Amino acid sequence: MSSSAPLTDAKKPDASPSERKDIDSPESPKSSTHDLVTVIEPPSSWFALNLVEVWRYRDLLLLLMWRDISARFRQSVVGYGWAILRPLVTALIYTLVFSVFVRIETDVPYPIFAFAGLIPWMYFSGTLSAVTGSIVGGGALLKKVYFPRLVLPLATVGVGLVELVLQLIVLAGLMVFYQYIPGWPILCLPVFVFVTILTALAFGIWFTALNVKYRDVGMAIPFLIQIWMYLCPIIYPISAVPEAWRPIYALNPMVGVVEGFRWSVLGSAPPNFLLLGLSSAISLGILLLGIVWFRKVETTFADVI
């Protein structure tokens, strides 16, 4: 015994154009929902940097930068004055010890010699410390929402730049007092600032990834920075380094930065640009390898912190 049941819409051999539009059109609710789905996948290979994803989250990057800048000086009596007082007082102490007591000879007055060397160094040391602690410090945010983890260390760069601009204004006042007028090398100043940022990120990216699993890294950073400072011509001129040791000494990327900074603003002896280029290339290679390693292990950050 057979019964004839009406065909459903799915079984109709010939659906009308309007019915086909409801099923297959991109304007249907199903297709609209599909378009909003974001698939999060691990890096496809070791060298998949995927920096385009970081660019898509640039609004978050700028927001975190502004948060760090405002949090640094919030509820502070002196406020942004700390960005000026720290290098200024340090330069005065160095002037007393190394210009009056020890009497180190420099080609420019020692106060502006020391202050000009401290400006890039304080930016580098502060950014390196901030980058190293950025992932651990942002652990609560990592567990709540997805975003490229590389945004956190990159956001720490902005705080030091604000302080650096304020310190340059004070240096300009000291140069007026000592009657030093910068020449055309001042145009190269942004290049040395960029190399400072590159160097801080190159080492900071490695340290922040290691600091997630080994907290000893964060504790060792202040000690490392203190040692690193004495290996840079900040409180003494590079002429105090024996000639035979200078090629090895100049492989330290901050040596060329400090010398180049002084050259651009004070017109002192120019750095060795060949060694500066070599050390900068090494820093760039360290940065790229650090990003590769960071992208590979970032999937474990939320579980380890």
PDB file of C-alpha atoms in Angstrom:
ATOM      1  CA  MET A   1       0.000   0.000   0.000  1.00  0.00           C
ATOM      2  CA  SER A   2       1.526   3.235  -1.045  1.00  0.00           C
ATOM      3  CA  SER A   3       0.863   6.681   0.234  1.00  0.00           C
ATOM      4  CA  SER A   4       1.723   9.908  -1.510  1.00  0.00           C
ATOM      5  CA  ALA A   5       3.365  12.450   0.841  1.00  0.00           C
ATOM      6  CA  PRO A   6       4.008  16.001  -0.279  1.00  0.00           C
ATOM      7  CA  LEU A   7       7.602  16.828  -1.080  1.00  0.00           C
ATOM      8  CA  THR A   8       9.361  19.136   1.353  1.00  0.00           C
ATOM      9  CA  ASP A   9      11.197  22.254   0.162  1.00  0.00           C
ATOM     10  CA  ALA A  10      14.519  20.433   0.404  1.00  0.00           C
ATOM     11  CA  LYS A  11      13.260  17.665  -1.912  1.00  0.00           C
ATOM     12  CA  LYS A  12      11.658  19.852  -4.534  1.00  0.00           C
ATOM     13  CA  PRO A  13      13.473  19.290  -7.798  1.00  0.00           C
ATOM     14  CA  ASP A  14      12.986  22.845  -8.977  1.00  0.00           C
ATOM     15  CA  ALA A  15      13.130  25.574  -6.356  1.00  0.00           C
ATOM     16  CA  SER A  16      12.032  29.011  -7.328  1.00  0.00           C
ATOM     17  CA  PRO A  17      14.685  31.783  -7.679  1.00  0.00           C
ATOM     18  CA  SER A  18      13.395  33.490  -4.548  1.00  0.00           C
ATOM     19  CA  GLU A  19      13.725  30.284  -2.525  1.00  0.00           C
ATOM     20  CA  ARG A  20      17.251  29.697  -3.819  1.00  0.00           C
ATOM     21  CA  LYS A  21      18.193  33.220  -2.774  1.00  0.00           C
ATOM     22  CA  ASP A  22      17.019  32.559   0.790  1.00  0.00           C
ATOM     23  CA  ILE A  23      19.147  29.443   0.977  1.00  0.00           C
ATOM     24  CA  ASP A  24      22.371  30.459  -0.795  1.00  0.00           C
ATOM     25  CA  SER A  25      22.484  34.255  -0.740  1.00  0.00           C
ATOM     26  CA  PRO A  26      25.346  35.914   1.216  1.00  0.00           C
ATOM     27  CA  GLU A  27      22.650  38.155   2.662  1.00  0.00           C
ATOM     28  CA  SER A  28      21.081  35.278   4.566  1.00  0.00           C
ATOM     29  CA  PRO A  29      21.589  35.182   8.377  1.00  0.00           C
ATOM     30  CA  LYS A  30      23.676  32.008   8.122  1.00  0.00           C
ATOM     31  CA  SER A  31      26.189  33.565   5.736  1.00  0.00           C
ATOM     32  CA  SER A  32      26.325  36.799   7.739  1.00  0.00           C
ATOM     33  CA  THR A  33      27.151  34.860  10.901  1.00  0.00           C
ATOM     34  CA  HIS A  34      29.845  32.913   9.094  1.00  0.00           C
ATOM     35  CA  ASP A  35      31.520  36.115   7.922  1.00  0.00           C
ATOM     36  CA  LEU A  36      31.981  37.251  11.559  1.00  0.00           C
ATOM     37  CA  VAL A  37      33.822  34.095  12.637  1.00  0.00           C
ATOM     38  CA  THR A  38      37.553  34.561  13.396  1.00  0.00           C
ATOM     39  CA  VAL A  39      39.688  31.438  13.337  1.00  0.00           C
ATOM     40  CA  ILE A  40      42.680  31.505  15.720  1.00  0.00           C
ATOM     41  CA  GLU A  41      45.434  29.167  14.637  1.00  0.00           C
ATOM     42  CA  PRO A  42      49.019  28.575  15.840  1.00  0.00           C
ATOM     43  CA  PRO A  43      51.861  29.710  13.562  1.00  0.00           C
ATOM     44  CA  SER A  44      52.025  27.541  10.461  1.00  0.00           C
ATOM     45  CA  SER A  45      55.832  27.446  10.526  1.00  0.00           C
ATOM     46  CA  TRP A  46      58.781  28.674  12.530  1.00  0.00           C
ATOM     47  CA  PHE A  47      59.160  31.762  10.356  1.00  0.00           C
ATOM     48  CA  ALA A  48      55.492  32.786  10.242  1.00  0.00           C
ATOM     49  CA  LEU A  49      55.879  36.188  11.922  1.00  0.00           C
ATOM     50  CA  ASN A  50      52.316  37.282  11.021  1.00  0.00           C
ATOM     51  CA  LEU A  51      53.062  40.937  11.765  1.00  0.00           C
ATOM     52  CA  VAL A  52      50.002  41.929   9.742  1.00  0.00           C
ATOM     53  CA  GLU A  53      47.887  40.673  12.641  1.00  0.00           C
ATOM     54  CA  VAL A  54      49.702  43.048  14.983  1.00  0.00           C
ATOM     55  CA  TRP A  55      48.889  45.918  12.622  1.00  0.00           C
ATOM     56  CA  ARG A  56      45.199  45.002  12.727  1.00  0.00           C
ATOM     57  CA  TYR A  57      45.329  45.460  16.508  1.00  0.00           C
ATOM     58  CA  ARG A  58      47.040  48.856  16.303  1.00  0.00           C
ATOM     59  CA  ASP A  59      44.156  50.533  18.161  1.00  0.00           C
ATOM     60  CA  LEU A  60      44.775  48.252  21.129  1.00  0.00           C
ATOM     61  CA  LEU A  61      48.502  48.958  20.865  1.00  0.00           C
ATOM     62  CA  LEU A  62      47.934  52.727  21.058  1.00  0.00           C
ATOM     63  CA  LEU A  63      45.465  52.279  23.923  1.00  0.00           C
ATOM     64  CA  LEU A  64      47.966  50.256  25.954  1.00  0.00           C
ATOM     65  CA  MET A  65      50.674  52.826  25.228  1.00  0.00           C
ATOM     66  CA  TRP A  66      48.492  55.617  26.548  1.00  0.00           C
ATOM     67  CA  ARG A  67      47.555  53.517  29.590  1.00  0.00           C
ATOM     68  CA  ASP A  68      51.212  52.973  30.454  1.00  0.00           C
ATOM     69  CA  ILE A  69      52.074  56.644  29.966  1.00  0.00           C
ATOM     70  CA  SER A  70      49.249  57.870  32.189  1.00  0.00           C
ATOM     71  CA  ALA A  71      49.834  55.156  34.811  1.00  0.00           C
ATOM     72  CA  ARG A  72      53.532  56.033  35.086  1.00  0.00           C
ATOM     73  CA  PHE A  73      52.893  59.521  36.454  1.00  0.00           C
ATOM     74  CA  ARG A  74      49.375  59.200  37.878  1.00  0.00           C
ATOM     75  CA  GLN A  75      48.976  60.413  41.486  1.00  0.00           C
ATOM     76  CA  SER A  76      52.515  61.794  41.441  1.00  0.00           C
ATOM     77  CA  VAL A  77      53.365  65.189  42.907  1.00  0.00           C
ATOM     78  CA  VAL A  78      56.286  65.823  40.566  1.00  0.00           C
ATOM     79  CA  GLY A  79      54.649  64.003  37.631  1.00  0.00           C
ATOM     80  CA  TYR A  80      56.573  64.236  34.390  1.00  0.00           C
ATOM     81  CA  GLY A  81      59.282  66.107  36.285  1.00  0.00           C
ATOM     82  CA  TRP A  82      60.720  62.718  37.271  1.00  0.00           C
ATOM     83  CA  ALA A  83      61.707  62.216  33.633  1.00  0.00           C
ATOM     84  CA  ILE A  84      63.919  65.304  33.999  1.00  0.00           C
ATOM     85  CA  LEU A  85      65.105  64.963  37.598  1.00  0.00           C
ATOM     86  CA  ARG A  86      66.506  61.437  37.296  1.00  0.00           C
ATOM     87  CA  PRO A  87      69.023  62.057  34.474  1.00  0.00           C
ATOM     88  CA  LEU A  88      69.745  65.600  35.672  1.00  0.00           C
ATOM     89  CA  VAL A  89      70.642  64.558  39.231  1.00  0.00           C
ATOM     90  CA  THR A  90      72.588  61.562  37.912  1.00  0.00           C
ATOM     91  CA  ALA A  91      74.562  63.810  35.557  1.00  0.00           C
ATOM     92  CA  LEU A  92      75.349  66.208  38.437  1.00  0.00           C
ATOM     93  CA  ILE A  93      76.649  63.337  40.585  1.00  0.00           C
ATOM     94  CA  TYR A  94      78.763  62.036  37.714  1.00  0.00           C
ATOM     95  CA  THR A  95      80.100  65.553  37.150  1.00  0.00           C
ATOM     96  CA  LEU A  96      81.131  65.833  40.793  1.00  0.00           C
ATOM     97  CA  VAL A  97      82.788  62.396  40.902  1.00  0.00           C
ATOM     98  CA  PHE A  98      84.340  62.056  37.456  1.00  0.00           C
ATOM     99  CA  SER A  99      85.029  65.692  36.619  1.00  0.00           C
ATOM    100  CA  VAL A 100      86.085  67.091  39.999  1.00  0.00           C
ATOM    101  CA  PHE A 101      87.430  64.077  41.906  1.00  0.00           C
ATOM    102  CA  VAL A 102      88.710  61.762  39.173  1.00  0.00           C
ATOM    103  CA  ARG A 103      89.069  64.445  36.458  1.00  0.00           C
ATOM    104  CA  ILE A 104      88.171  62.598  33.277  1.00  0.00           C
ATOM    105  CA  GLU A 105      89.066  64.684  30.221  1.00  0.00           C
ATOM    106  CA  THR A 106      86.311  65.201  27.637  1.00  0.00           C
ATOM    107  CA  ASP A 107      86.095  67.305  24.482  1.00  0.00           C
ATOM    108  CA  VAL A 108      82.933  69.062  25.745  1.00  0.00           C
ATOM    109  CA  PRO A 109      81.972  70.270  29.232  1.00  0.00           C
ATOM    110  CA  TYR A 110      81.373  67.209  31.378  1.00  0.00           C
ATOM    111  CA  PRO A 111      77.788  68.076  32.489  1.00  0.00           C
ATOM    112  CA  ILE A 112      76.428  68.028  28.937  1.00  0.00           C
ATOM    113  CA  PHE A 113      78.780  65.123  28.062  1.00  0.00           C
ATOM    114  CA  ALA A 114      77.256  62.992  30.803  1.00  0.00           C
ATOM    115  CA  PHE A 115      73.671  64.183  30.251  1.00  0.00           C
ATOM    116  CA  ALA A 116      73.822  63.509  26.493  1.00  0.00           C
ATOM    117  CA  GLY A 117      75.074  59.981  27.177  1.00  0.00           C
ATOM    118  CA  LEU A 118      72.474  59.288  29.842  1.00  0.00           C
ATOM    119  CA  ILE A 119      69.485  60.195  27.639  1.00  0.00           C
ATOM    120  CA  PRO A 120      69.726  57.216  25.217  1.00  0.00           C
ATOM    121  CA  TRP A 121      70.922  54.906  27.966  1.00  0.00           C
ATOM    122  CA  MET A 122      67.993  55.661  30.301  1.00  0.00           C
ATOM    123  CA  TYR A 123      65.565  55.109  27.460  1.00  0.00           C
ATOM    124  CA  PHE A 124      67.225  51.803  26.582  1.00  0.00           C
ATOM    125  CA  SER A 125      67.432  50.515  30.158  1.00  0.00           C
ATOM    126  CA  GLY A 126      63.885  51.580  31.021  1.00  0.00           C
ATOM    127  CA  THR A 127      62.419  50.069  27.846  1.00  0.00           C
ATOM    128  CA  LEU A 128      64.384  46.841  28.279  1.00  0.00           C
ATOM    129  CA  SER A 129      63.054  46.425  31.828  1.00  0.00           C
ATOM    130  CA  ALA A 130      59.492  47.252  30.762  1.00  0.00           C
ATOM    131  CA  VAL A 131      59.552  44.870  27.788  1.00  0.00           C
ATOM    132  CA  THR A 132      60.926  42.052  29.949  1.00  0.00           C
ATOM    133  CA  GLY A 133      58.068  42.332  32.451  1.00  0.00           C
ATOM    134  CA  SER A 134      55.309  43.127  29.939  1.00  0.00           C
ATOM    135  CA  ILE A 135      53.928  39.588  29.450  1.00  0.00           C
ATOM    136  CA  VAL A 136      53.983  38.667  33.136  1.00  0.00           C
ATOM    137  CA  GLY A 137      52.490  42.050  34.041  1.00  0.00           C
ATOM    138  CA  GLY A 138      49.699  41.596  31.485  1.00  0.00           C
ATOM    139  CA  GLY A 139      48.851  38.048  32.554  1.00  0.00           C
ATOM    140  CA  ALA A 140      45.321  38.935  33.667  1.00  0.00           C
ATOM    141  CA  LEU A 141      44.569  40.421  30.238  1.00  0.00           C
ATOM    142  CA  LEU A 142      45.985  37.400  28.427  1.00  0.00           C
ATOM    143  CA  LYS A 143      43.499  35.086  30.121  1.00  0.00           C
ATOM    144  CA  LYS A 144      40.436  37.149  29.238  1.00  0.00           C
ATOM    145  CA  VAL A 145      40.618  37.999  25.553  1.00  0.00           C
ATOM    146  CA  TYR A 146      42.646  37.073  22.501  1.00  0.00           C
ATOM    147  CA  PHE A 147      45.007  39.531  20.843  1.00  0.00           C
ATOM    148  CA  PRO A 148      48.534  39.188  19.412  1.00  0.00           C
ATOM    149  CA  ARG A 149      50.759  38.776  22.460  1.00  0.00           C
ATOM    150  CA  LEU A 150      53.433  40.822  20.724  1.00  0.00           C
ATOM    151  CA  VAL A 151      51.283  43.913  21.349  1.00  0.00           C
ATOM    152  CA  LEU A 152      52.222  43.934  25.059  1.00  0.00           C
ATOM    153  CA  PRO A 153      56.010  44.351  24.655  1.00  0.00           C
ATOM    154  CA  LEU A 154      55.556  46.787  21.772  1.00  0.00           C
ATOM    155  CA  ALA A 155      53.276  48.993  23.882  1.00  0.00           C
ATOM    156  CA  THR A 156      56.057  49.649  26.405  1.00  0.00           C
ATOM    157  CA  VAL A 157      58.071  51.604  23.831  1.00  0.00           C
ATOM    158  CA  GLY A 158      55.879  54.717  24.064  1.00  0.00           C
ATOM    159  CA  VAL A 159      56.465  55.575  27.733  1.00  0.00           C
ATOM    160  CA  GLY A 160      60.179  56.100  27.316  1.00  0.00           C
ATOM    161  CA  LEU A 161      59.717  58.202  24.177  1.00  0.00           C
ATOM    162  CA  VAL A 162      57.743  60.791  26.156  1.00  0.00           C
ATOM    163  CA  GLU A 163      60.507  60.967  28.745  1.00  0.00           C
ATOM    164  CA  LEU A 164      63.162  61.172  26.035  1.00  0.00           C
ATOM    165  CA  VAL A 165      61.501  64.227  24.460  1.00  0.00           C
ATOM    166  CA  LEU A 166      61.387  65.998  27.829  1.00  0.00           C
ATOM    167  CA  GLN A 167      65.047  65.186  28.458  1.00  0.00           C
ATOM    168  CA  LEU A 168      66.017  66.551  25.041  1.00  0.00           C
ATOM    169  CA  ILE A 169      64.369  69.848  25.975  1.00  0.00           C
ATOM    170  CA  VAL A 170      66.501  70.034  29.130  1.00  0.00           C
ATOM    171  CA  LEU A 171      69.606  69.155  27.105  1.00  0.00           C
ATOM    172  CA  ALA A 172      68.793  72.000  24.723  1.00  0.00           C
ATOM    173  CA  GLY A 173      68.702  74.364  27.710  1.00  0.00           C
ATOM    174  CA  LEU A 174      72.110  73.101  28.893  1.00  0.00           C
ATOM    175  CA  MET A 175      73.523  73.563  25.405  1.00  0.00           C
ATOM    176  CA  VAL A 176      72.305  77.154  25.341  1.00  0.00           C
ATOM    177  CA  PHE A 177      73.933  77.716  28.733  1.00  0.00           C
ATOM    178  CA  TYR A 178      77.268  76.307  27.514  1.00  0.00           C
ATOM    179  CA  GLN A 179      76.857  78.020  24.109  1.00  0.00           C
ATOM    180  CA  TYR A 180      76.772  74.859  22.013  1.00  0.00           C
ATOM    181  CA  ILE A 181      74.800  75.100  18.774  1.00  0.00           C
ATOM    182  CA  PRO A 182      74.040  71.782  17.017  1.00  0.00           C
ATOM    183  CA  GLY A 183      75.055  71.439  13.380  1.00  0.00           C
ATOM    184  CA  TRP A 184      73.692  69.343  10.537  1.00  0.00           C
ATOM    185  CA  PRO A 185      74.339  66.014  12.405  1.00  0.00           C
ATOM    186  CA  ILE A 186      71.244  66.835  14.485  1.00  0.00           C
ATOM    187  CA  LEU A 187      69.269  65.492  11.508  1.00  0.00           C
ATOM    188  CA  CYS A 188      70.664  62.027  12.281  1.00  0.00           C
ATOM    189  CA  LEU A 189      69.237  62.028  15.812  1.00  0.00           C
ATOM    190  CA  PRO A 190      66.040  60.091  14.872  1.00  0.00           C
ATOM    191  CA  VAL A 191      68.248  57.350  13.392  1.00  0.00           C
ATOM    192  CA  PHE A 192      70.013  56.795  16.714  1.00  0.00           C
ATOM    193  CA  VAL A 193      66.708  56.873  18.583  1.00  0.00           C
ATOM    194  CA  PHE A 194      65.415  54.181  16.217  1.00  0.00           C
ATOM    195  CA  VAL A 195      68.535  52.049  16.779  1.00  0.00           C
ATOM    196  CA  THR A 196      67.989  52.400  20.537  1.00  0.00           C
ATOM    197  CA  ILE A 197      64.404  51.150  20.186  1.00  0.00           C
ATOM    198  CA  LEU A 198      65.596  48.312  17.942  1.00  0.00           C
ATOM    199  CA  THR A 199      68.232  47.228  20.448  1.00  0.00           C
ATOM    200  CA  ALA A 200      65.863  47.364  23.439  1.00  0.00           C
ATOM    201  CA  LEU A 201      63.241  45.289  21.628  1.00  0.00           C
ATOM    202  CA  ALA A 202      65.831  42.842  20.254  1.00  0.00           C
ATOM    203  CA  PHE A 203      66.903  41.737  23.707  1.00  0.00           C
ATOM    204  CA  GLY A 204      63.610  42.467  25.464  1.00  0.00           C
ATOM    205  CA  ILE A 205      61.573  40.130  23.237  1.00  0.00           C
ATOM    206  CA  TRP A 206      63.832  37.224  24.222  1.00  0.00           C
ATOM    207  CA  PHE A 207      63.840  38.155  27.897  1.00  0.00           C
ATOM    208  CA  THR A 208      60.064  38.576  28.169  1.00  0.00           C
ATOM    209  CA  ALA A 209      59.403  35.150  26.594  1.00  0.00           C
ATOM    210  CA  LEU A 210      61.927  33.526  28.933  1.00  0.00           C
ATOM    211  CA  ASN A 211      60.625  35.471  31.929  1.00  0.00           C
ATOM    212  CA  VAL A 212      57.223  33.804  31.614  1.00  0.00           C
ATOM    213  CA  LYS A 213      58.713  30.416  32.464  1.00  0.00           C
ATOM    214  CA  TYR A 214      61.845  31.450  34.358  1.00  0.00           C
ATOM    215  CA  ARG A 215      61.177  34.401  36.691  1.00  0.00           C
ATOM    216  CA  ASP A 216      64.894  34.571  37.461  1.00  0.00           C
ATOM    217  CA  VAL A 217      65.242  36.478  34.197  1.00  0.00           C
ATOM    218  CA  GLY A 218      63.231  39.413  35.526  1.00  0.00           C
ATOM    219  CA  MET A 219      65.289  39.461  38.716  1.00  0.00           C
ATOM    220  CA  ALA A 220      68.568  39.402  36.780  1.00  0.00           C
ATOM    221  CA  ILE A 221      67.686  42.290  34.453  1.00  0.00           C
ATOM    222  CA  PRO A 222      68.609  45.134  36.906  1.00  0.00           C
ATOM    223  CA  PHE A 223      71.982  43.487  37.525  1.00  0.00           C
ATOM    224  CA  LEU A 224      72.530  43.005  33.784  1.00  0.00           C
ATOM    225  CA  ILE A 225      71.647  46.642  33.066  1.00  0.00           C
ATOM    226  CA  GLN A 226      74.086  47.850  35.714  1.00  0.00           C
ATOM    227  CA  ILE A 227      76.926  45.832  34.180  1.00  0.00           C
ATOM    228  CA  TRP A 228      75.939  46.859  30.654  1.00  0.00           C
ATOM    229  CA  MET A 229      76.112  50.541  31.600  1.00  0.00           C
ATOM    230  CA  TYR A 230      79.799  50.311  32.538  1.00  0.00           C
ATOM    231  CA  LEU A 231      80.466  48.717  29.145  1.00  0.00           C
ATOM    232  CA  CYS A 232      79.172  51.860  27.397  1.00  0.00           C
ATOM    233  CA  PRO A 233      80.972  55.235  27.046  1.00  0.00           C
ATOM    234  CA  ILE A 234      78.537  57.121  29.277  1.00  0.00           C
ATOM    235  CA  ILE A 235      80.660  58.288  32.181  1.00  0.00           C
ATOM    236  CA  TYR A 236      83.919  58.125  30.207  1.00  0.00           C
ATOM    237  CA  PRO A 237      84.825  58.892  26.574  1.00  0.00           C
ATOM    238  CA  ILE A 238      85.558  56.100  24.131  1.00  0.00           C
ATOM    239  CA  SER A 239      89.106  57.439  23.872  1.00  0.00           C
ATOM    240  CA  ALA A 240      89.691  55.907  27.330  1.00  0.00           C
ATOM    241  CA  VAL A 241      89.289  52.431  25.808  1.00  0.00           C
ATOM    242  CA  PRO A 242      92.578  50.991  24.474  1.00  0.00           C
ATOM    243  CA  GLU A 243      92.771  51.108  20.689  1.00  0.00           C
ATOM    244  CA  ALA A 244      93.255  47.341  20.405  1.00  0.00           C
ATOM    245  CA  TRP A 245      90.016  46.656  22.300  1.00  0.00           C
ATOM    246  CA  ARG A 246      87.767  49.134  20.480  1.00  0.00           C
ATOM    247  CA  PRO A 247      86.602  46.843  17.611  1.00  0.00           C
ATOM    248  CA  ILE A 248      85.376  44.271  20.147  1.00  0.00           C
ATOM    249  CA  TYR A 249      84.099  46.982  22.479  1.00  0.00           C
ATOM    250  CA  ALA A 250      82.105  48.619  19.657  1.00  0.00           C
ATOM    251  CA  LEU A 251      80.185  45.398  18.952  1.00  0.00           C
ATOM    252  CA  ASN A 252      78.085  46.434  21.930  1.00  0.00           C
ATOM    253  CA  PRO A 253      75.195  48.110  20.038  1.00  0.00           C
ATOM    254  CA  MET A 254      74.753  50.797  22.689  1.00  0.00           C
ATOM    255  CA  VAL A 255      78.337  52.030  22.232  1.00  0.00           C
ATOM    256  CA  GLY A 256      77.590  53.362  18.754  1.00  0.00           C
ATOM    257  CA  VAL A 257      74.236  54.740  19.899  1.00  0.00           C
ATOM    258  CA  VAL A 258      75.743  56.767  22.756  1.00  0.00           C
ATOM    259  CA  GLU A 259      78.613  58.050  20.607  1.00  0.00           C
ATOM    260  CA  GLY A 260      76.254  58.840  17.729  1.00  0.00           C
ATOM    261  CA  PHE A 261      73.855  60.620  20.054  1.00  0.00           C
ATOM    262  CA  ARG A 262      76.637  62.883  21.317  1.00  0.00           C
ATOM    263  CA  TRP A 263      77.866  63.484  17.778  1.00  0.00           C
ATOM    264  CA  SER A 264      74.425  64.498  16.531  1.00  0.00           C
ATOM    265  CA  VAL A 265      73.571  66.923  19.354  1.00  0.00           C
ATOM    266  CA  LEU A 266      76.986  68.151  20.539  1.00  0.00           C
ATOM    267  CA  GLY A 267      79.083  67.856  17.397  1.00  0.00           C
ATOM    268  CA  SER A 268      81.697  65.690  19.122  1.00  0.00           C
ATOM    269  CA  ALA A 269      83.734  62.970  17.382  1.00  0.00           C
ATOM    270  CA  PRO A 270      81.561  60.846  15.074  1.00  0.00           C
ATOM    271  CA  PRO A 271      81.100  57.140  15.814  1.00  0.00           C
ATOM    272  CA  ASN A 272      82.604  54.364  13.754  1.00  0.00           C
ATOM    273  CA  PHE A 273      79.737  53.943  11.288  1.00  0.00           C
ATOM    274  CA  LEU A 274      81.058  50.607  10.003  1.00  0.00           C
ATOM    275  CA  LEU A 275      80.988  49.067  13.468  1.00  0.00           C
ATOM    276  CA  LEU A 276      77.691  50.837  14.216  1.00  0.00           C
ATOM    277  CA  GLY A 277      76.141  49.268  11.117  1.00  0.00           C
ATOM    278  CA  LEU A 278      77.503  45.857  12.073  1.00  0.00           C
ATOM    279  CA  SER A 279      76.176  46.036  15.632  1.00  0.00           C
ATOM    280  CA  SER A 280      72.804  47.313  14.368  1.00  0.00           C
ATOM    281  CA  ALA A 281      72.587  44.431  11.901  1.00  0.00           C
ATOM    282  CA  ILE A 282      73.310  42.009  14.728  1.00  0.00           C
ATOM    283  CA  SER A 283      70.549  43.623  16.811  1.00  0.00           C
ATOM    284  CA  LEU A 284      68.128  43.340  13.884  1.00  0.00           C
ATOM    285  CA  GLY A 285      68.948  39.661  13.488  1.00  0.00           C
ATOM    286  CA  ILE A 286      68.467  39.082  17.222  1.00  0.00           C
ATOM    287  CA  LEU A 287      65.107  40.884  17.019  1.00  0.00           C
ATOM    288  CA  LEU A 288      63.826  38.816  14.091  1.00  0.00           C
ATOM    289  CA  LEU A 289      64.891  35.554  15.719  1.00  0.00           C
ATOM    290  CA  GLY A 290      63.334  36.755  18.978  1.00  0.00           C
ATOM    291  CA  ILE A 291      60.001  37.431  17.268  1.00  0.00           C
ATOM    292  CA  VAL A 292      60.103  33.972  15.665  1.00  0.00           C
ATOM    293  CA  TRP A 293      60.702  32.363  19.059  1.00  0.00           C
ATOM    294  CA  PHE A 294      58.090  34.597  20.728  1.00  0.00           C
ATOM    295  CA  ARG A 295      55.406  33.666  18.184  1.00  0.00           C
ATOM    296  CA  LYS A 296      56.223  29.998  18.661  1.00  0.00           C
ATOM    297  CA  VAL A 297      55.850  29.956  22.452  1.00  0.00           C
ATOM    298  CA  GLU A 298      53.159  32.609  22.921  1.00  0.00           C
ATOM    299  CA  THR A 299      50.399  29.978  22.835  1.00  0.00           C
ATOM    300  CA  THR A 300      51.599  28.699  26.228  1.00  0.00           C
ATOM    301  CA  PHE A 301      51.751  32.059  28.016  1.00  0.00           C
ATOM    302  CA  ALA A 302      48.218  31.992  29.428  1.00  0.00           C
ATOM    303  CA  ASP A 303      48.740  28.483  30.819  1.00  0.00           C
ATOM    304  CA  VAL A 304      52.106  29.192  32.463  1.00  0.00           C
ATOM    305  CA  ILE A 305      51.426  32.620  34.009  1.00  0.00           C
TER     306      ILE A 305
END
